[in-house]
Short mmCIF file of C-alpha atoms in Angstrom, two decimals:
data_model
loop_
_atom_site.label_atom_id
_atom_site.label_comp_id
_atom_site.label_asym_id
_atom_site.label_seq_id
_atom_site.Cartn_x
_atom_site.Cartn_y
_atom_site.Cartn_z
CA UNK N 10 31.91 22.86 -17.91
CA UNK N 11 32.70 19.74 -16.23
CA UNK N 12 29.07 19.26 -14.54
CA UNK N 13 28.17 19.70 -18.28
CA UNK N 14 31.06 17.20 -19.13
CA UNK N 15 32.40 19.90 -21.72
CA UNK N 16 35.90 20.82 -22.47
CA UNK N 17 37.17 24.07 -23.40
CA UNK N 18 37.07 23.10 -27.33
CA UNK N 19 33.32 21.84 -26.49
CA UNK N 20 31.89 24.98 -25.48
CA UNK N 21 33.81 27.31 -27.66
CA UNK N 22 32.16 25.46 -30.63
CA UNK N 23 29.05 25.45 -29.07
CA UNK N 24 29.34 28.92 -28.73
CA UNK N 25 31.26 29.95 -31.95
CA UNK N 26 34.25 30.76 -30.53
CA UNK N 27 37.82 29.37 -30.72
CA UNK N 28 39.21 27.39 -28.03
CA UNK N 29 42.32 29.40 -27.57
CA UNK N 30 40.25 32.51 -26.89
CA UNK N 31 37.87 30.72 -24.48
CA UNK N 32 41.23 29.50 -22.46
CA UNK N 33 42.62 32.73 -22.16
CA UNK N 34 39.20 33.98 -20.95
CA UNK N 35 38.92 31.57 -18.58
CA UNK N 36 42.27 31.67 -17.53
CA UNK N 37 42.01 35.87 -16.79
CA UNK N 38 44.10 36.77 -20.07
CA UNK N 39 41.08 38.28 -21.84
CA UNK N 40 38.12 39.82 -20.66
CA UNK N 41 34.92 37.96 -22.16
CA UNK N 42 32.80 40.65 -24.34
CA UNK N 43 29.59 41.46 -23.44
CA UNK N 44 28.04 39.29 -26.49
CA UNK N 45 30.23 36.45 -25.11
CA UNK N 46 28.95 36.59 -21.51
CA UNK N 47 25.68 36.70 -23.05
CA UNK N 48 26.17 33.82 -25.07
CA UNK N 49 27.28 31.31 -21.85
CA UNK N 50 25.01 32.55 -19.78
CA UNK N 51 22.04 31.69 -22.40
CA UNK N 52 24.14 28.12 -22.85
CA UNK N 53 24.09 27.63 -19.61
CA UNK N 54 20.94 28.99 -18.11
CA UNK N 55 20.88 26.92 -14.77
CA UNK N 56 23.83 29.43 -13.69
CA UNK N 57 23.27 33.30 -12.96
CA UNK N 58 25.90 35.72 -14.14
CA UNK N 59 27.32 36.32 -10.50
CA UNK N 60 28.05 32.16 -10.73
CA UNK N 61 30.14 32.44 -14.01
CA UNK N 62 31.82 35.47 -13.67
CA UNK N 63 33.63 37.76 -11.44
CA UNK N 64 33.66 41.41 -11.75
CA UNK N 65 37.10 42.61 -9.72
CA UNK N 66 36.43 46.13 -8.02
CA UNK N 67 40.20 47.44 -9.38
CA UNK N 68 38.34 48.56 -12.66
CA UNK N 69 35.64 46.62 -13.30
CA UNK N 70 37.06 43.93 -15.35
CA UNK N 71 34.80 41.26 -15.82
CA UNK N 72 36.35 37.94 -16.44
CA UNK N 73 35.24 33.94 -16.16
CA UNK N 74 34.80 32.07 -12.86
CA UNK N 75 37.17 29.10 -13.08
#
């Protein structure tokens, strides 16, 4: 977001989202839903999944890079 110069409430409009539920995705609270991965990863296409996210081995829970 910030080589974009974005903030949280930025890119949650962008994407249709609110900017509480982007901050607790980002923040490891929430898991992002598949829709929503899709979503930044089409917003931000100079970035592969495997940049944005992390996918931690202890059940598969996906949630946003920070």
């Amino acid at each position: 977001m910030s080589r974009k110069n974005l903030s949280q409430r930025d890119l949650a409009e962008k994407l249709g989202f609110s900017r509480s539920h982007l901050s607790h995705i980002i923040n490891g609270r929430r898991e992002p839903s598949p829709v929503l991965r899709r979503l930044i990863l089409d917003y931000l296409p100079e970035y592969t999944f495997d940049d944005l996210f992390i996918i931690e081995e202890n059940g598969g829970n996906v949630r946003a890079n920070d």
